[in-house]
Coordinates of N, CA and C in Angstrom, one line a residue:
M1 N -9.4 0.3 13.2 CA -9.7 1.6 12.6 C -11.1 1.6 12.2
P2 N -11.8 2.7 12.4 CA -13.2 2.9 12.1 C -13.4 2.6 10.6
S3 N -14.6 2.1 10.3 CA -14.9 1.8 8.9 C -15.6 3.0 8.1
S4 N -16.2 3.9 8.7 CA -16.8 5.0 8.0 C -15.8 5.9 7.4
L5 N -16.2 6.5 6.3 CA -15.2 7.4 5.6 C -14.7 8.5 6.5
Q6 N -15.5 9.3 7.1 CA -15.1 10.4 7.9 C -14.2 9.9 9.1
A7 N -14.7 8.9 9.7 CA -13.9 8.4 10.9 C -12.5 7.9 10.4
T8 N -12.4 7.2 9.3 CA -11.2 6.7 8.7 C -10.3 7.9 8.4
V9 N -10.7 8.9 7.7 CA -10.0 10.0 7.3 C -9.4 10.8 8.5
T10 N -10.3 10.9 9.5 CA -9.9 11.6 10.8 C -8.8 10.8 11.5
E11 N -8.9 9.5 11.5 CA -7.8 8.7 12.1 C -6.5 8.7 11.3
V12 N -6.6 8.7 10.0 CA -5.4 8.7 9.1 C -4.6 10.0 9.3
K13 N -5.3 11.1 9.6 CA -4.7 12.4 9.8 C -3.7 12.3 11.0
T14 N -4.0 11.5 12.0 CA -3.2 11.4 13.2 C -2.0 10.4 13.1
C15 N -2.0 9.6 12.1 CA -1.0 8.5 12.0 C 0.2 8.9 11.1
T16 N 1.3 8.3 11.5 CA 2.5 8.4 10.6 C 2.6 7.2 9.7
W17 N 2.3 6.0 10.1 CA 2.2 4.8 9.3 C 0.8 4.3 9.3
V18 N 0.3 3.9 8.1 CA -1.1 3.5 7.9 C -1.1 2.2 7.1
H19 N -1.9 1.3 7.5 CA -2.1 -0.1 6.9 C -3.5 -0.3 6.5
F20 N -3.8 -0.5 5.2 CA -5.1 -0.9 4.8 C -5.1 -2.3 4.3
T21 N -6.0 -3.1 4.8 CA -6.2 -4.5 4.3 C -7.7 -4.5 3.8
C22 N -7.9 -4.4 2.5 CA -9.2 -4.3 2.0 C -9.1 -4.5 0.5
H23 N -10.2 -4.4 -0.2 CA -10.2 -4.5 -1.7 C -9.8 -3.1 -2.2
G24 N -9.1 -3.1 -3.3 CA -8.7 -1.9 -4.1 C -9.3 -2.0 -5.4
V25 N -9.9 -0.9 -5.9 CA -10.5 -0.9 -7.2 C -9.9 0.2 -8.0
Q26 N -9.3 -0.1 -9.2 CA -8.7 0.9 -10.1 C -9.8 1.4 -11.1
N27 N -9.8 2.7 -11.3 CA -10.6 3.2 -12.3 C -9.7 3.7 -13.4
P28 N -9.7 3.0 -14.5 CA -8.7 3.3 -15.6 C -9.2 4.6 -16.4
V29 N -10.4 5.0 -16.3 CA -10.9 6.2 -17.0 C -10.5 7.5 -16.2
D30 N -10.7 7.4 -14.9 CA -10.4 8.5 -14.0 C -9.7 8.0 -12.8
P31 N -8.4 7.9 -12.8 CA -7.7 7.3 -11.6 C -8.0 7.9 -10.3
T32 N -8.4 9.2 -10.2 CA -8.7 9.8 -9.0 C -10.0 9.2 -8.4
K33 N -10.7 8.4 -9.2 CA -11.9 7.7 -8.7 C -11.6 6.3 -8.3
S34 N -10.3 5.9 -8.3 CA -9.9 4.7 -7.8 C -10.1 4.7 -6.3
F35 N -10.4 3.5 -5.7 CA -10.7 3.6 -4.3 C -10.3 2.3 -3.6
L36 N -10.2 2.5 -2.2 CA -10.1 1.3 -1.3 C -11.5 1.1 -0.7
Q37 N -12.0 -0.1 -0.8 CA -13.3 -0.5 -0.3 C -13.3 -0.7 1.2
L38 N -13.8 0.2 1.9 CA -13.9 0.0 3.4 C -15.1 -0.8 3.7
Y39 N -15.4 -1.0 5.0 CA -16.5 -1.8 5.4 C -17.9 -1.3 4.8
D40 N -18.2 -0.1 4.9 CA -19.4 0.4 4.6 C -19.4 1.5 3.5
T41 N -18.2 1.8 3.0 CA -18.1 2.9 2.0 C -16.8 2.8 1.3
N42 N -16.5 3.7 0.3 CA -15.3 3.6 -0.4 C -14.4 4.9 0.0
L43 N -13.1 4.7 0.1 CA -12.2 5.8 0.3 C -11.5 6.0 -1.0
D44 N -11.9 7.0 -1.7 CA -11.3 7.3 -3.1 C -10.2 8.3 -3.0
L45 N -9.4 8.4 -4.0 CA -8.3 9.2 -4.1 C -8.6 10.7 -3.9
D46 N -9.8 11.1 -4.4 CA -10.2 12.5 -4.2 C -10.2 12.8 -2.7
S47 N -10.8 11.9 -1.9 CA -10.9 12.2 -0.5 C -9.5 12.3 0.2
I48 N -8.6 11.5 -0.2 CA -7.2 11.6 0.4 C -6.5 12.8 -0.1
L49 N -6.6 13.1 -1.4 CA -5.9 14.2 -2.0 C -6.4 15.6 -1.5
Q50 N -7.6 15.6 -1.0 CA -8.2 16.9 -0.5 C -8.0 17.0 1.0
T51 N -7.3 16.1 1.6 CA -7.1 16.0 3.0 C -5.6 16.3 3.3
S52 N -5.4 17.2 4.3 CA -4.1 17.5 4.8 C -3.6 16.3 5.7
L53 N -2.5 15.7 5.4 CA -2.0 14.6 6.2 C -0.6 15.0 6.7
P54 N -0.5 15.9 7.7 CA 0.8 16.4 8.1 C 1.7 15.4 8.7
N55 N 1.2 14.3 9.2 CA 2.0 13.3 9.9 C 2.4 12.1 9.1
S56 N 1.9 12.1 7.8 CA 2.0 10.9 7.0 C 3.4 10.6 6.6
E57 N 3.8 9.3 6.7 CA 5.1 8.9 6.3 C 5.0 7.7 5.3
F58 N 4.2 6.7 5.7 CA 4.2 5.4 5.1 C 2.8 4.8 5.0
V59 N 2.4 4.2 3.9 CA 1.2 3.5 3.8 C 1.4 2.1 3.2
F60 N 0.8 1.1 3.7 CA 0.9 -0.2 3.2 C -0.5 -0.5 2.7
L61 N -0.7 -0.7 1.4 CA -2.0 -1.0 0.8 C -2.0 -2.5 0.5
A62 N -2.5 -3.2 1.4 CA -2.6 -4.7 1.2 C -4.0 -4.9 0.6
A63 N -4.1 -4.5 -0.7 CA -5.3 -4.5 -1.4 C -4.9 -4.8 -2.9
C64 N -5.8 -5.4 -3.7 CA -5.5 -5.7 -5.1 C -5.5 -4.4 -5.9
Q65 N -4.6 -4.4 -6.9 CA -4.5 -3.4 -7.9 C -4.2 -2.0 -7.4
T66 N -3.5 -1.9 -6.3 CA -3.2 -0.5 -5.8 C -2.1 0.2 -6.5
A67 N -1.4 -0.5 -7.4 CA -0.3 0.1 -8.1 C -0.5 -0.2 -9.6
K68 N -1.6 -0.6 -10.0 CA -1.9 -0.9 -11.4 C -2.2 0.4 -12.1
G69 N -1.4 0.7 -13.2 CA -1.6 2.0 -13.9 C -2.7 2.0 -14.9
D70 N -2.8 3.1 -15.5 CA -3.8 3.3 -16.6 C -3.2 2.8 -17.9
I71 N -4.0 2.1 -18.7 CA -3.5 1.5 -20.0 C -2.8 2.6 -20.9
E72 N -3.3 3.8 -20.8 CA -2.7 4.9 -21.7 C -1.5 5.5 -21.0
L73 N -1.3 5.3 -19.7 CA -0.2 5.9 -19.0 C 0.6 4.9 -18.3
V74 N 1.1 3.9 -19.1 CA 1.8 2.8 -18.5 C 3.0 3.1 -17.7
N75 N 3.7 4.2 -18.1 CA 4.9 4.6 -17.5 C 4.7 5.7 -16.4
E76 N 3.5 6.0 -16.1 CA 3.2 7.0 -15.1 C 2.8 6.4 -13.8
S77 N 2.8 7.1 -12.7 CA 2.4 6.6 -11.4 C 1.1 7.1 -11.0
L78 N 0.1 7.1 -12.0 CA -1.2 7.6 -11.7 C -2.1 6.4 -11.3
H79 N -2.0 6.1 -10.0 CA -2.7 4.9 -9.5 C -2.8 5.1 -8.0
L80 N -3.4 4.2 -7.3 CA -3.6 4.4 -5.8 C -2.2 4.5 -5.1
G81 N -1.3 3.6 -5.4 CA 0.0 3.7 -4.8 C 0.8 5.0 -5.1
G82 N 0.8 5.3 -6.3 CA 1.5 6.5 -6.8 C 0.9 7.8 -6.2
L83 N -0.4 7.9 -6.2 CA -1.1 9.1 -5.7 C -1.0 9.2 -4.2
Y84 N -0.9 8.0 -3.5 CA -0.8 8.1 -2.1 C 0.6 8.7 -1.7
C85 N 1.6 8.6 -2.6 CA 2.9 9.2 -2.4 C 2.8 10.7 -2.4
W86 N 1.7 11.3 -2.9 CA 1.5 12.7 -2.8 C 1.4 13.2 -1.4
S87 N 0.8 12.3 -0.6 CA 0.7 12.6 0.8 C 1.7 11.8 1.7
F88 N 2.0 10.6 1.4 CA 2.9 9.8 2.1 C 4.2 9.8 1.4
K89 N 5.3 9.6 2.1 CA 6.6 9.5 1.6 C 6.9 8.2 0.9
A90 N 6.2 7.2 1.3 CA 6.5 5.8 0.7 C 5.2 5.0 0.8
A91 N 5.1 4.1 -0.2 CA 3.9 3.2 -0.1 C 4.3 1.8 -0.6
I92 N 3.6 0.8 -0.1 CA 3.7 -0.6 -0.6 C 2.3 -0.8 -1.2
G93 N 2.3 -1.3 -2.4 CA 1.1 -1.7 -3.1 C 1.2 -2.9 -3.9
T94 N 0.2 -3.2 -4.7 CA 0.2 -4.4 -5.6 C -0.1 -3.9 -7.0
M95 N 0.6 -4.6 -8.0 CA 0.3 -4.3 -9.4 C -0.8 -5.0 -10.0
W96 N -1.3 -6.1 -9.3 CA -2.4 -6.9 -9.8 C -3.0 -7.6 -8.6
T97 N -4.0 -8.5 -8.8 CA -4.6 -9.2 -7.7 C -3.7 -10.0 -7.0
M98 N -3.8 -10.0 -5.7 CA -2.9 -10.7 -4.8 C -3.7 -11.8 -4.1
M99 N -3.1 -12.9 -3.7 CA -3.8 -13.9 -2.9 C -4.0 -13.4 -1.5
D100 N -5.2 -13.7 -1.0 CA -5.5 -13.2 0.3 C -4.5 -13.7 1.4
E101 N -4.1 -15.0 1.2 CA -3.2 -15.5 2.2 C -1.8 -15.0 2.2
D102 N -1.4 -14.2 1.1 CA -0.1 -13.6 1.0 C 0.0 -12.2 1.7
G103 N -1.1 -11.5 1.9 CA -1.0 -10.3 2.6 C -0.4 -10.4 4.0
P104 N -0.9 -11.3 4.8 CA -0.4 -11.4 6.1 C 1.1 -11.8 6.1
I105 N 1.5 -12.7 5.1 CA 2.9 -13.1 5.1 C 3.8 -11.9 4.8
I106 N 3.4 -11.1 3.8 CA 4.2 -9.9 3.5 C 4.2 -8.9 4.6
A107 N 3.0 -8.7 5.2 CA 2.9 -7.8 6.3 C 3.8 -8.2 7.5
E108 N 3.8 -9.5 7.8 CA 4.6 -10.0 8.9 C 6.1 -9.8 8.5
G109 N 6.4 -10.0 7.3 CA 7.8 -9.8 6.8 C 8.2 -8.4 6.9
V110 N 7.3 -7.5 6.6 CA 7.7 -6.0 6.7 C 7.7 -5.6 8.1
Y111 N 6.7 -5.9 8.9 CA 6.6 -5.4 10.3 C 7.3 -6.3 11.4
G112 N 7.4 -7.5 11.1 CA 7.9 -8.5 12.1 C 9.3 -9.0 11.8
L113 N 10.2 -8.1 11.4 CA 11.6 -8.5 11.1 C 12.4 -8.9 12.3
S114 N 13.4 -9.7 12.1 CA 14.3 -10.0 13.2 C 14.9 -8.8 13.9
S115 N 15.3 -8.9 15.1 CA 15.8 -7.7 15.8 C 17.0 -7.0 15.2
E116 N 17.9 -7.7 14.6 CA 19.0 -7.1 14.0 C 18.6 -6.4 12.7
V117 N 17.7 -6.9 12.0 CA 17.2 -6.2 10.8 C 16.4 -5.1 11.2
R118 N 15.5 -5.2 12.1 CA 14.6 -4.2 12.6 C 15.4 -3.0 13.1
A119 N 16.6 -3.2 13.7 CA 17.4 -2.1 14.1 C 17.9 -1.2 13.0
R120 N 18.0 -1.8 11.8 CA 18.4 -1.0 10.6 C 17.2 -0.4 9.9
I121 N 16.0 -1.1 10.0 CA 14.8 -0.7 9.3 C 13.8 -0.1 10.3
D122 N 14.2 1.2 10.6 CA 13.3 1.9 11.6 C 12.8 3.2 11.0
K123 N 13.1 3.5 9.8 CA 12.7 4.7 9.1 C 11.9 4.4 7.9
V124 N 11.1 5.4 7.5 CA 10.3 5.2 6.3 C 11.1 4.9 5.1
G125 N 12.3 5.4 5.0 CA 13.2 5.2 3.9 C 13.7 3.8 3.8
D126 N 13.5 3.0 4.8 CA 14.0 1.6 4.9 C 12.9 0.6 4.5
T127 N 11.7 1.1 4.2 CA 10.6 0.2 4.0 C 10.8 -0.6 2.7
A128 N 11.5 -0.1 1.8 CA 11.8 -0.8 0.5 C 12.6 -2.1 0.8
E129 N 13.6 -2.0 1.6 CA 14.4 -3.1 2.0 C 13.5 -4.1 2.8
A130 N 12.7 -3.6 3.7 CA 11.8 -4.5 4.4 C 10.9 -5.3 3.5
L131 N 10.4 -4.6 2.4 CA 9.5 -5.4 1.5 C 10.3 -6.4 0.7
Q132 N 11.5 -6.0 0.3 CA 12.4 -7.0 -0.4 C 12.6 -8.2 0.4
I133 N 12.9 -8.0 1.7 CA 13.1 -9.2 2.6 C 11.8 -10.0 2.7
A134 N 10.7 -9.4 2.8 CA 9.4 -10.1 3.0 C 9.1 -10.9 1.7
V135 N 9.2 -10.2 0.5 CA 9.0 -10.9 -0.8 C 9.9 -12.1 -0.9
R136 N 11.2 -11.9 -0.5 CA 12.1 -13.0 -0.7 C 11.7 -14.2 0.1
K137 N 11.2 -14.0 1.3 CA 10.7 -15.1 2.1 C 9.5 -15.8 1.4
L138 N 8.6 -15.1 0.8 CA 7.6 -15.7 0.1 C 8.1 -16.5 -1.2
W139 N 9.0 -15.9 -1.8 CA 9.7 -16.5 -3.0 C 10.4 -17.8 -2.5
D140 N 11.1 -17.7 -1.5 CA 11.9 -18.9 -1.0 C 11.0 -20.0 -0.5
S141 N 9.7 -19.7 -0.2 CA 8.7 -20.7 0.2 C 8.3 -21.6 -1.0
G142 N 8.7 -21.2 -2.2 CA 8.4 -22.0 -3.4 C 7.1 -21.8 -4.0
V143 N 6.4 -20.7 -3.7 CA 5.1 -20.4 -4.3 C 5.4 -19.9 -5.8
P144 N 4.4 -20.0 -6.6 CA 4.6 -19.5 -8.0 C 4.8 -18.0 -8.0
Y145 N 5.6 -17.6 -9.1 CA 6.0 -16.2 -9.2 C 4.9 -15.2 -9.1
E146 N 3.7 -15.6 -9.7 CA 2.6 -14.6 -9.7 C 2.1 -14.3 -8.3
R147 N 2.5 -15.0 -7.3 CA 2.1 -14.7 -5.9 C 3.1 -13.7 -5.2
W148 N 4.4 -13.7 -5.6 CA 5.3 -12.8 -4.9 C 5.6 -11.5 -5.8
M149 N 5.3 -11.6 -7.1 CA 5.6 -10.5 -8.0 C 4.7 -9.2 -7.9
P150 N 3.4 -9.4 -7.4 CA 2.6 -8.2 -7.4 C 3.0 -7.0 -6.5
F151 N 3.8 -7.4 -5.5 CA 4.1 -6.4 -4.4 C 5.2 -5.4 -4.9
I152 N 5.0 -4.1 -4.7 CA 6.0 -3.1 -5.1 C 6.0 -2.0 -4.0
H153 N 7.2 -1.4 -4.0 CA 7.4 -0.2 -3.1 C 7.5 1.0 -4.0
I154 N 6.9 2.1 -3.6 CA 6.9 3.4 -4.3 C 7.4 4.4 -3.3
G155 N 8.3 5.3 -3.7 CA 8.6 6.4 -2.8 C 10.1 6.4 -2.3
V156 N 10.3 7.0 -1.2 CA 11.7 7.1 -0.7 C 12.3 5.8 -0.3

């Protein structure tokens, strides 16, 4: 995917499923200024919220702090993951910093499921189960809980 802001937004408009692997930065003062750090610029929530995404279904935010909320709004979904659900039907994000090596493990678990499981998980509404299976694989590998706990699913 292109790294410039306009090229990225243009590409995202055409996609049903989108995957970002980059740094995420939460702005606790103004969550709409939270952003995903692209190669040469930042993709903030204002840019996404002002963009019509008619095809959007699912976004995987393999970035740190994409579902970390505001300290004053701990029970609200005012964060990168929650706001992406305004355009996308479902999102996978992280509540705090994740280990770089865990992103590919979780992504492989979500996207590379066995054929019998993949036959059931072919809709955006099934991505929560896919994440649960992926996190369980990480958990079963014996890594400390802080490595598998950051990942959450938001939406349908």
